[in-house]
Short mmCIF file of C-alpha atoms in Angstrom, two decimals:
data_model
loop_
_atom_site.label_atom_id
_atom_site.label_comp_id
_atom_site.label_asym_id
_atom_site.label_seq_id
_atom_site.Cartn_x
_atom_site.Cartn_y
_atom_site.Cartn_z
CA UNK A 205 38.16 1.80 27.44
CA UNK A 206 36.31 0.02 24.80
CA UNK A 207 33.27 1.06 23.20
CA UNK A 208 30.23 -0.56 23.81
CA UNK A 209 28.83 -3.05 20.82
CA UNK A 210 26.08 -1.91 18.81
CA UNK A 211 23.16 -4.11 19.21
CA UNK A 212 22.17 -6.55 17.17
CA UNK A 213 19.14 -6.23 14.84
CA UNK A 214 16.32 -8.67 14.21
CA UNK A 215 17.44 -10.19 10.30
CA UNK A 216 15.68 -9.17 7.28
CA UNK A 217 13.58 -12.66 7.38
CA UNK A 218 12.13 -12.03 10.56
CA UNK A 219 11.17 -8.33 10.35
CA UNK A 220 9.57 -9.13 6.67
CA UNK A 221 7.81 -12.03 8.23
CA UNK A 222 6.68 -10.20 11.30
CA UNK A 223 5.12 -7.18 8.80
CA UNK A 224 3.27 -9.11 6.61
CA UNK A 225 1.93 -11.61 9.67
CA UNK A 226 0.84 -8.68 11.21
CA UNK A 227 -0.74 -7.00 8.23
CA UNK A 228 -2.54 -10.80 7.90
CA UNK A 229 -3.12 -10.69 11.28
CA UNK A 230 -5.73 -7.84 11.28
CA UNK A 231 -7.19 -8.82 7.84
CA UNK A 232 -8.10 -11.70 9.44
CA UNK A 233 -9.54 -10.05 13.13
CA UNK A 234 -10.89 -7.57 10.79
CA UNK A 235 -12.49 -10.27 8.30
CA UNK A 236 -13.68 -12.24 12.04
CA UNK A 237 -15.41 -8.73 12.48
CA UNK A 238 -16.97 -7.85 9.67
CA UNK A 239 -17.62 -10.83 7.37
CA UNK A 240 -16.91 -11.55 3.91
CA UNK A 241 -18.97 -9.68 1.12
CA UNK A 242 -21.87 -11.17 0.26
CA UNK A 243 -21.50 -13.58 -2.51
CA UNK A 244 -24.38 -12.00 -4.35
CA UNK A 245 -23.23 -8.74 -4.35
CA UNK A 246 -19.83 -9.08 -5.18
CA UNK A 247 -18.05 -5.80 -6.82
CA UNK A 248 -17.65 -7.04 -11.13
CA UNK A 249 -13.78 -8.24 -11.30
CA UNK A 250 -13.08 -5.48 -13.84
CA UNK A 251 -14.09 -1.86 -13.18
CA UNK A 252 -14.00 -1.42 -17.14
CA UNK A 253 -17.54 -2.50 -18.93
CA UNK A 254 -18.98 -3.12 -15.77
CA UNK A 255 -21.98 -0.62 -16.45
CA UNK A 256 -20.54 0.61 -12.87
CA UNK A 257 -19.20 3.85 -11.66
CA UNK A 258 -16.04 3.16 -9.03
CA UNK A 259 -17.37 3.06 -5.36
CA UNK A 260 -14.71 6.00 -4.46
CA UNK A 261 -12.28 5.47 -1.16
CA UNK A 262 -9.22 7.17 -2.94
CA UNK A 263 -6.40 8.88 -1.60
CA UNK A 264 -7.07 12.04 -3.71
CA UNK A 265 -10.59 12.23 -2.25
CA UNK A 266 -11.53 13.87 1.12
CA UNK B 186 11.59 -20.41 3.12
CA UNK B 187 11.71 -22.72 0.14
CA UNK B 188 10.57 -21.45 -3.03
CA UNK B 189 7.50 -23.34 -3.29
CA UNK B 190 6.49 -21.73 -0.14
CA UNK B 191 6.61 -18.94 -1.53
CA UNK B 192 4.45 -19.33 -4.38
CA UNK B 193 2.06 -21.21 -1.97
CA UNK B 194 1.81 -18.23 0.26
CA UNK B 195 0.58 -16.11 -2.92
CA UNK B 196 -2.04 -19.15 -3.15
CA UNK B 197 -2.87 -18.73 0.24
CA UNK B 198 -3.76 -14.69 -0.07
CA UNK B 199 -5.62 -15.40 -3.13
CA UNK B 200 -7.90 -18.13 -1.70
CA UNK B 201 -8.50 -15.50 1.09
CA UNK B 202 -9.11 -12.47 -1.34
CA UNK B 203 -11.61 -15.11 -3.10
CA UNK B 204 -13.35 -16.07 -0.59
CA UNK B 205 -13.53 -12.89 1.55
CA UNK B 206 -14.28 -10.08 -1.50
CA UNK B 207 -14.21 -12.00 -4.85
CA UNK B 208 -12.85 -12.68 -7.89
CA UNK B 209 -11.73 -8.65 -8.15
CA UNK B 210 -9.81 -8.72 -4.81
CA UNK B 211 -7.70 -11.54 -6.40
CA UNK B 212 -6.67 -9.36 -8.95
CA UNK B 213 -5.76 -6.36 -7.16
CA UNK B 214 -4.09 -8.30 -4.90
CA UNK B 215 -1.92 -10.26 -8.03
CA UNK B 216 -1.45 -6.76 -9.21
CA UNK B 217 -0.14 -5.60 -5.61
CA UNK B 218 2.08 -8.86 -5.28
CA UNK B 219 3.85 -7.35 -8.97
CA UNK B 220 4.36 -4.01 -7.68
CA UNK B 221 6.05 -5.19 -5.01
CA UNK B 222 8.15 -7.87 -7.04
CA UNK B 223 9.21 -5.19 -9.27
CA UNK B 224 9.76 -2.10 -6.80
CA UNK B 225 12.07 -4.43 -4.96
CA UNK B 226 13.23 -6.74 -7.46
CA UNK B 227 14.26 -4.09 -9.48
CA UNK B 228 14.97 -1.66 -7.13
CA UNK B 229 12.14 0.90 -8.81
CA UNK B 230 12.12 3.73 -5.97
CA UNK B 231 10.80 7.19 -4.99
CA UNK B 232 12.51 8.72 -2.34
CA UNK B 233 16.25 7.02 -3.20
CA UNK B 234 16.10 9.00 -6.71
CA UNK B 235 14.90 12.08 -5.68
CA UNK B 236 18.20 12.51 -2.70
CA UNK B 237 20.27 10.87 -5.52
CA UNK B 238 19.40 13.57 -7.71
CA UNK B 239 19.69 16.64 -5.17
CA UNK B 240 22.74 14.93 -3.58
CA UNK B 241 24.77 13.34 -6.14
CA UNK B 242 23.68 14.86 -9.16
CA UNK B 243 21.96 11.14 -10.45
CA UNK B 244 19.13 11.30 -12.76
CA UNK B 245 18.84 8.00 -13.64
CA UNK B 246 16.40 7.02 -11.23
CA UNK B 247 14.42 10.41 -11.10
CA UNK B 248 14.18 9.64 -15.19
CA UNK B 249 12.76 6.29 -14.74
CA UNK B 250 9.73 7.19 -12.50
CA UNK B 251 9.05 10.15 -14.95
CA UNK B 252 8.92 7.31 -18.23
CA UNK B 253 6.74 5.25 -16.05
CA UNK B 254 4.47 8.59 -15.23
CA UNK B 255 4.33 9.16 -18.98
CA UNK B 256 3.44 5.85 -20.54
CA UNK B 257 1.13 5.42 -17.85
CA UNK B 258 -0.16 9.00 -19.13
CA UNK B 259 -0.43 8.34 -22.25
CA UNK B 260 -2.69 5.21 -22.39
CA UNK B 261 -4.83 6.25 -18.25
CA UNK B 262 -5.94 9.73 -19.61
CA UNK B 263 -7.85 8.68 -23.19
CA UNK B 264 -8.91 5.54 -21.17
CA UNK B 265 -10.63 7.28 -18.54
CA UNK B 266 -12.33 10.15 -20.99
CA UNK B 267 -13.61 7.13 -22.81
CA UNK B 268 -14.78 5.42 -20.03
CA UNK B 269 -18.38 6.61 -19.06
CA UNK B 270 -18.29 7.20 -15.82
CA UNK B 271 -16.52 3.59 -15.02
CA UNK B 272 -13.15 4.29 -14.17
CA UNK B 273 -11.63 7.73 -12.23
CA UNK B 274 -8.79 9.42 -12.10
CA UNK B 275 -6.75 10.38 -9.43
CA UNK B 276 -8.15 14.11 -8.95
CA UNK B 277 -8.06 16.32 -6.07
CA UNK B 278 -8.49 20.20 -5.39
CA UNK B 279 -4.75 22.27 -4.70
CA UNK B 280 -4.81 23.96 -1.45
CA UNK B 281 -2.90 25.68 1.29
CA UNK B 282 -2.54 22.54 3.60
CA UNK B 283 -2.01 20.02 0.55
CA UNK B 284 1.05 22.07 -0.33
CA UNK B 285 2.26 22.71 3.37
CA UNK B 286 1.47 19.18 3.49
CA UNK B 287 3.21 17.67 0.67
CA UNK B 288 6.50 19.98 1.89
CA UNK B 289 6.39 17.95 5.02
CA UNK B 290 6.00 14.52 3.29
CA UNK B 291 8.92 14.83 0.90
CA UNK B 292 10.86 16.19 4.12
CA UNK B 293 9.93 12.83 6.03
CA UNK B 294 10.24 10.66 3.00
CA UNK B 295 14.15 11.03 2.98
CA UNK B 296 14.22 11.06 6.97
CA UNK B 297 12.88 7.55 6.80
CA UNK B 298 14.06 6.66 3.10
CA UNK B 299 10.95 5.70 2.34
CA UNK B 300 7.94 7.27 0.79
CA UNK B 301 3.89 5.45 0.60
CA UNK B 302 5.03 2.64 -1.45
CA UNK B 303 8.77 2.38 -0.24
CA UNK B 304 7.73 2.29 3.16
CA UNK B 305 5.43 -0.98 2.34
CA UNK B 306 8.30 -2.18 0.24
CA UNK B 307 10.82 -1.44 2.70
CA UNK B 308 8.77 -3.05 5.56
CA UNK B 309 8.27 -6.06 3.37
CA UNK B 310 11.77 -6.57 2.66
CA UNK B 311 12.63 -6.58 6.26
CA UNK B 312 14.18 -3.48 6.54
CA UNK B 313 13.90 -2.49 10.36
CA UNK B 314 13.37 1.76 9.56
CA UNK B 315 10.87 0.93 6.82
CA UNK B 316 9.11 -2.02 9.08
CA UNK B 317 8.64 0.76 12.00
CA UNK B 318 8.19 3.91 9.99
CA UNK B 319 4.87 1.89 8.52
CA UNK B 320 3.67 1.64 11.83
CA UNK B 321 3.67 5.34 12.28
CA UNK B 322 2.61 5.57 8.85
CA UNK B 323 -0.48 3.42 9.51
CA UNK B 324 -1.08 5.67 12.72
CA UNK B 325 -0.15 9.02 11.07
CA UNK B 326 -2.98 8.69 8.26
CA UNK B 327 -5.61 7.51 10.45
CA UNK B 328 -5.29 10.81 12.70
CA UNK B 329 -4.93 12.85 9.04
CA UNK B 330 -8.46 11.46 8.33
CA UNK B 331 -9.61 13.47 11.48
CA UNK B 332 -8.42 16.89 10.52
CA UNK B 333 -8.65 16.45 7.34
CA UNK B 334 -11.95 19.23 7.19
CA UNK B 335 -9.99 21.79 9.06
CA UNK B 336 -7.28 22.07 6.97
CA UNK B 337 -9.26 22.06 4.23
CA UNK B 338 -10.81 24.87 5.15
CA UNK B 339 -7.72 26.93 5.23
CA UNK B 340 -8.47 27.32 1.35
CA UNK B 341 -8.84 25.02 -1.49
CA UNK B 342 -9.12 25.73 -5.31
CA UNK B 343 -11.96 23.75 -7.17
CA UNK B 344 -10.34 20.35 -8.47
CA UNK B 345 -8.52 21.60 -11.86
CA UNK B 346 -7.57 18.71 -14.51
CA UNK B 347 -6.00 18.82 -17.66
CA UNK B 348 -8.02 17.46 -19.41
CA UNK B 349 -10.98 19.98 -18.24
CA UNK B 350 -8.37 22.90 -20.09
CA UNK B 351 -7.25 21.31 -22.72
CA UNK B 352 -9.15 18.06 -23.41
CA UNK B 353 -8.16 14.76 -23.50
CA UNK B 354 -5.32 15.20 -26.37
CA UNK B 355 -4.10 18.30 -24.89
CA UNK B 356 -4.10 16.86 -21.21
CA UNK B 357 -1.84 14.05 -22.71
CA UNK B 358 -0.06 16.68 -24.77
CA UNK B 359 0.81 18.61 -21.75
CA UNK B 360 1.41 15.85 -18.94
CA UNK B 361 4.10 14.90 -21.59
CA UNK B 362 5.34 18.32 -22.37
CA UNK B 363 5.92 18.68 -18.46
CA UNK B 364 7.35 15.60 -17.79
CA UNK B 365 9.54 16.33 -21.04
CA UNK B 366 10.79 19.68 -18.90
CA UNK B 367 11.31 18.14 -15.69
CA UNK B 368 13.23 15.25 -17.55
CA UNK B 369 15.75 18.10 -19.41
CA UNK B 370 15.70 20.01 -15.93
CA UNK B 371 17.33 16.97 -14.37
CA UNK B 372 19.62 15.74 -16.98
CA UNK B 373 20.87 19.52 -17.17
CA UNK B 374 21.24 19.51 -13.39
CA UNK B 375 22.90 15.73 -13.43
CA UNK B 376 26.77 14.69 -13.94
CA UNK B 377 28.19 12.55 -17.38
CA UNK B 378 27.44 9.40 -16.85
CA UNK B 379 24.67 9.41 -14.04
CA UNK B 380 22.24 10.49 -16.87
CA UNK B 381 20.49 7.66 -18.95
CA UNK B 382 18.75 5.04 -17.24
CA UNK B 383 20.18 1.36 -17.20
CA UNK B 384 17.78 -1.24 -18.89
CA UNK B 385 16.89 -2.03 -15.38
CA UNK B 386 14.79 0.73 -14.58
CA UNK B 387 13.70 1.11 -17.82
CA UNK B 388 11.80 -2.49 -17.26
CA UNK B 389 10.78 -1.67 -13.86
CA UNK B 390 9.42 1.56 -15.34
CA UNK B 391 7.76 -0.28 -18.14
CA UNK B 392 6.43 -3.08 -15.79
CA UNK B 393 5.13 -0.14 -13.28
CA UNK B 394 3.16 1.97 -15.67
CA UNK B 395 1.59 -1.58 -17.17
CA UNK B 396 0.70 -2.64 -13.80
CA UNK B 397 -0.52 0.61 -13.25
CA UNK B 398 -2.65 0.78 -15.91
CA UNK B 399 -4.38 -2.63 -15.20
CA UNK B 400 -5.04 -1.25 -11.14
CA UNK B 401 -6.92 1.76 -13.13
CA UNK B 402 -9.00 -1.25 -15.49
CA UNK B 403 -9.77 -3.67 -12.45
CA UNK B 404 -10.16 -1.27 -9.61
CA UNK B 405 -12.21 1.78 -11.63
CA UNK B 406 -9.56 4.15 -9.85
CA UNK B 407 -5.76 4.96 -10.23
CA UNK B 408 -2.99 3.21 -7.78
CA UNK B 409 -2.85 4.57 -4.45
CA UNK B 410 -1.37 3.68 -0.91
CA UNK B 411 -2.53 6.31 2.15
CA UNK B 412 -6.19 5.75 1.82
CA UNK B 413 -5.97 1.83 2.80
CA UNK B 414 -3.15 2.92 5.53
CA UNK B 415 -5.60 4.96 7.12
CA UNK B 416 -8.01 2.63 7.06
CA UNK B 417 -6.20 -0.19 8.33
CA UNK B 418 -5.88 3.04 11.40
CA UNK B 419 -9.46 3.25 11.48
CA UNK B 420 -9.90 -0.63 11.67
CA UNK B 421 -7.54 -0.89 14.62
CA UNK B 422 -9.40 1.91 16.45
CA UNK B 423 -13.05 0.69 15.87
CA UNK B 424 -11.12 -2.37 16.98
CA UNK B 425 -9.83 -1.05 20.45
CA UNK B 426 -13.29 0.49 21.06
CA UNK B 427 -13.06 4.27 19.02
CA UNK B 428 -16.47 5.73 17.76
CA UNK B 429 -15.98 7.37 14.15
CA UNK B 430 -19.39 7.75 13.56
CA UNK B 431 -19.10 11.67 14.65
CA UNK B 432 -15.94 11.89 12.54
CA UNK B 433 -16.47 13.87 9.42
CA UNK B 434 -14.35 11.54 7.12
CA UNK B 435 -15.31 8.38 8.27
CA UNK B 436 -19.37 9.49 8.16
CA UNK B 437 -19.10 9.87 4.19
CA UNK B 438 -20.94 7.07 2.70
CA UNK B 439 -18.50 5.77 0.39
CA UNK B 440 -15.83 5.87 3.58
CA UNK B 441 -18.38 4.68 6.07
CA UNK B 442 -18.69 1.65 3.96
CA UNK B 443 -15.31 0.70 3.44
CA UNK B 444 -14.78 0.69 7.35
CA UNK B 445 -18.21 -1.74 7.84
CA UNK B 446 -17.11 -4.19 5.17
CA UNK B 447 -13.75 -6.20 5.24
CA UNK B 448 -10.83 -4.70 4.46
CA UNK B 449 -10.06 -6.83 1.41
CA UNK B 450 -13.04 -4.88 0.08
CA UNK B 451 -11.28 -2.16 0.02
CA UNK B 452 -8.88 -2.25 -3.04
CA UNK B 453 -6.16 0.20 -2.03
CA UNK B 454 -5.37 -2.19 1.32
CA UNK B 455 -5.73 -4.78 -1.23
CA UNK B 456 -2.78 -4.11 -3.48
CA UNK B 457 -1.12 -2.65 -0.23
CA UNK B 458 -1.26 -6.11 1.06
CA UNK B 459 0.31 -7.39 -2.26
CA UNK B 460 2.70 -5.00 -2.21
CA UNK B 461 4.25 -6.43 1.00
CA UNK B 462 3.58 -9.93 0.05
CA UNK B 463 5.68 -9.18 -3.39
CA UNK B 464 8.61 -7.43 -1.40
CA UNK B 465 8.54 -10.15 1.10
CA UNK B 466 9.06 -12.56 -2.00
CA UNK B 467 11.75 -11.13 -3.74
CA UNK B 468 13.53 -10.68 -0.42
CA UNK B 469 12.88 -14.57 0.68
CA UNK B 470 14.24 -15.24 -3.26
CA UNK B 471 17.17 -13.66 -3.35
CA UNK B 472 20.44 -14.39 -1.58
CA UNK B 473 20.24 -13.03 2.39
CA UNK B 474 20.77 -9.27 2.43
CA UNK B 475 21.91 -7.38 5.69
CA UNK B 476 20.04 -5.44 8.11
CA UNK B 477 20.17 -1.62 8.27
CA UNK B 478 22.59 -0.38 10.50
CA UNK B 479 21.49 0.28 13.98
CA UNK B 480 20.67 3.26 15.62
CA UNK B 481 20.55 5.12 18.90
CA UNK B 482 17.47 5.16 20.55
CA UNK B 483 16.62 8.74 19.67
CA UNK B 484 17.56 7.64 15.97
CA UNK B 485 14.46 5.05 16.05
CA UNK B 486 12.29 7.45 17.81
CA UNK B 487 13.15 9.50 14.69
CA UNK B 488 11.93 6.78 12.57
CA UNK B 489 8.76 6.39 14.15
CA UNK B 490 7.56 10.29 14.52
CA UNK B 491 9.18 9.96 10.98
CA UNK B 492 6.78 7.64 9.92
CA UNK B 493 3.36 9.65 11.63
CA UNK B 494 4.75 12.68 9.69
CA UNK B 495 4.82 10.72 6.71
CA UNK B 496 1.13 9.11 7.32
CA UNK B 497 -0.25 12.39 8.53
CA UNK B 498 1.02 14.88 6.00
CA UNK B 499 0.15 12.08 2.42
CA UNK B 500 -3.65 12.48 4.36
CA UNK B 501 -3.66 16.69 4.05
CA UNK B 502 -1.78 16.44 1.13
CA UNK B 503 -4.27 14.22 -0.70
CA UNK B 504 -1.93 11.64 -0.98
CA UNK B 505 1.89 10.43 -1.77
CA UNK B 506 3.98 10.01 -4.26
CA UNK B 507 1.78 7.23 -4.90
CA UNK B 508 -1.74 8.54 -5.24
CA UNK B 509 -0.69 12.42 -6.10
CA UNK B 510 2.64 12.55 -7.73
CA UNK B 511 2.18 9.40 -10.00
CA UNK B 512 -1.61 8.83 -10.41
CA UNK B 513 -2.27 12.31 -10.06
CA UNK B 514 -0.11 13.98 -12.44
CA UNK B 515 -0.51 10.13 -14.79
CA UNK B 516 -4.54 11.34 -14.79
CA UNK B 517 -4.27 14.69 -15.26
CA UNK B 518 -4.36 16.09 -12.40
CA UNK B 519 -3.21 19.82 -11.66
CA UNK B 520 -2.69 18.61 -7.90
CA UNK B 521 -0.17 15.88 -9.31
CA UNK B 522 2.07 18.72 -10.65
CA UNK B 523 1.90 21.15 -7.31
CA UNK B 524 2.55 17.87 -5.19
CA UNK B 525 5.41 17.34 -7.14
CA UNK B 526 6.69 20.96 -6.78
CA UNK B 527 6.40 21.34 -2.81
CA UNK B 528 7.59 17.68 -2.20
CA UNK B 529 10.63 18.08 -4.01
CA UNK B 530 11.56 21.16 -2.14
CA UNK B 531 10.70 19.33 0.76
CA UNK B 532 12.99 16.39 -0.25
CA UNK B 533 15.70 18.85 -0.73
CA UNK B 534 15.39 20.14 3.20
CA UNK B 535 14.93 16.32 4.00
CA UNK B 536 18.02 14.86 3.03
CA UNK B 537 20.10 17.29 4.98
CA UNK B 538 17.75 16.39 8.02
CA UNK B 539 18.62 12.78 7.55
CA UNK B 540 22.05 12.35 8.60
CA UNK B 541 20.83 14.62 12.01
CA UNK B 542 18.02 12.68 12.97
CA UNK B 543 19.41 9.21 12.37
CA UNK B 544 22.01 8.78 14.74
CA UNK B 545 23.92 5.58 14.15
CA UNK B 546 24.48 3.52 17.57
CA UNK B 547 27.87 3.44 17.58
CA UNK B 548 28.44 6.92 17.10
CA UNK B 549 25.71 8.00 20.26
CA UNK B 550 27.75 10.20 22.86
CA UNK B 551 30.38 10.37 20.76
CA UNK B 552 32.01 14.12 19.92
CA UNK B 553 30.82 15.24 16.79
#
């Protein structure tokens, strides 16, 4: 008796494609959600010589 | 996917990070998108290196994250001491559960051959495990954000740094000194020839620690991974109706915010995001690569609870290899350094758990 085939697996491009569209999928019902920051109160583009301490939300922190 | 489409999807993210959080969200996310090209361009790991080093005696790898830990070191701890308050390092308190915790995550990291960043990297790339062990992952954090406070309360030390016993030359001094004696530990314990790394990973650990370095300038706070996973959790649950305003973690203010504004506010999901995109990229690049082998049902299940362990246990153990083992022990951390300890051990039990849990499909029912 033969053995049955293994089945065959989704390719690389699709499964890559599929994570990251999902991942974009709820940044974008998130960003529906929530809103964008508001323009005036937009975090400085460099943490360093910003005046600013960092807002926190670390993986080391509880 | 032509090449140009490529290069126009980056364009596309950007725009989005622009418009949605600002100029800083494009750079964490340019920043993510070279972490990824490099940990799969150059095929910079975690979890591959530590099971080559317990199971074939190859310290090449190992060596390579330990040079990028060190030159990241070198230039993240004076930078932060000199810093005023404006940038943070990756600091958190040792405790029972972290190390229980961080035992279990170097376990799961070889079950799934993947650890925080791999398992972005690996999902990215298209590789099946690493694509479903994320969604675990992303599930797995989230409910380690719930229970975080009672295993805490088994017992924590105060937060212990380096630099806080030594100062900010002797931190350095010693975070090189230790990487210096887990280097000689592994080249002792590794055979002729698998020793010195190839000029490969000593780019890809050069690139790393650089890139590194600039998430610490831009971001105010050290590379990470779980903390956006778990968020990206939260999101879907808020989503699907959930209440977190009675949970513990989610109530802090700094948390409570990052779960009311967007996520590309939030710059660990940020680089996350990049991450993928960049692995995605170098995988669309490149010549077509095969798909993992499959597996018997039970071996996918594995992959999954695989991938909750992994989520749930980087939560209690105050992050991965990521945000403890290289930003922790690259700022000084004394958590860094016991993360390191019970997730190697961990590693060591996880390999052998690998080839159990991971049945192959053609080999289900079949007589051992």
């Amino acid at each position: 008796m033969s053995a049955a085939l293994p089945p065959r697996l989704p390719a690389r491009r699709t499964v890559g494609a599929l994570a990251l569209g999902l991942v974009l999928g709820l940044v974008l019902l998130d960003l529906a959600r929530t809103g964008g920051l508001d323009p005036l109160a937009l975090p400085p583009p460099v943490a360093l010589g910003s005046g600013l301490a960092p807002s926190g939300a670390h993986c080391t922190q509880g | 996917m032509a090449r140009a489409a490529l290069l126009l999807l980056v364009l596309a993210l950007a725009a989005l990070a622009l418009l949605a959080a600002g100029p800083r969200a494009i750079l964490l996310l340019l920043i993510g998108v070279g972490f990824g090209l490099v940990l799969e361009g150059l095929r910079f790991g975690f979890a591959g290196p530590w099971r080559l080093l317990v199971a074939e005696r190859d310290a090449r790898g190992f060596l390579a994250q330990l040079i990028a830990i060190g030159a990241t070191a070198a230039v993240a701890i004076p930078l932060i001491a000199g810093a005023g308050g404006e940038l943070q390092g990756a600091a958190a308190p040792v405790g029972i559960a972290m190390i229980a915790a961080a035992f279990v995550f170097g376990a799961a990291m070889q079950v799934v051959m993947g650890c925080g960043s791999g398992t972005l990297v690996n999902a990215g790339s298209g590789n099946l495990v690493g694509a479903l062990a994320l969604f675990g992952f992303i599930a797995g954090s989230f409910a380690g954000t719930l229970h975080l406070g009672a295993f805490a309360a088994l017992g924590t030390l105060p937060v212990i740094t380096l630099q806080g016993v030594a100062g900010t030359g002797g931190a350095v001094a010693l975070t090189l000194a230790g990487l210096a004696l887990a280097g000689g530990l592994a080249l002792r314990a590794a055979q002729p020839g698998r020793r010195m790394p190839p000029a490969r990973l000593w780019l890809a650990a050069g690139l790393i620690a650089a890139l590194a370095t600039l998430n610490l300038i831009v971001a105010g706070q050290p590379w990470g991974v779980v903390y956006g996973l778990g968020l990206w959790g939260a999101k879907i649950a808020t989503g699907l109706g959930a209440d977190l305003s009675g949970a513990a973690f989610w109530a802090q203010p700094a948390n409570a915010r990052r779960l009311a504004e967007t996520i590309l506010a939030d710059v660990t999901s940020v680089t996350n995001i990049g991450l993928i995109a960049g692995a995605f990229i170098v995988m669309r690049w490149r010549a077509p690569t095969a798909q993992v082998a499959p597996l018997a049902p039970r071996g996918w299940l594995a992959v999954l609870a695989g991938g909750l362990v992994l989520g749930y246990s980087a939560r209690l153990a105050m992050g991965c290899n990521v945000g403890a083992f290289f930003s922790g022990i690259a700022s000084g951390s004394l958590h860094g350094w016991v993360w390191f300890a019970a997730a190697f051990a961990g590693s060591r039990l996880g390999v052998g758990l690998r080839g159990r849990l991971l049945v192959p499909a053609r080999t289900a029912g079949a007589p051992a």
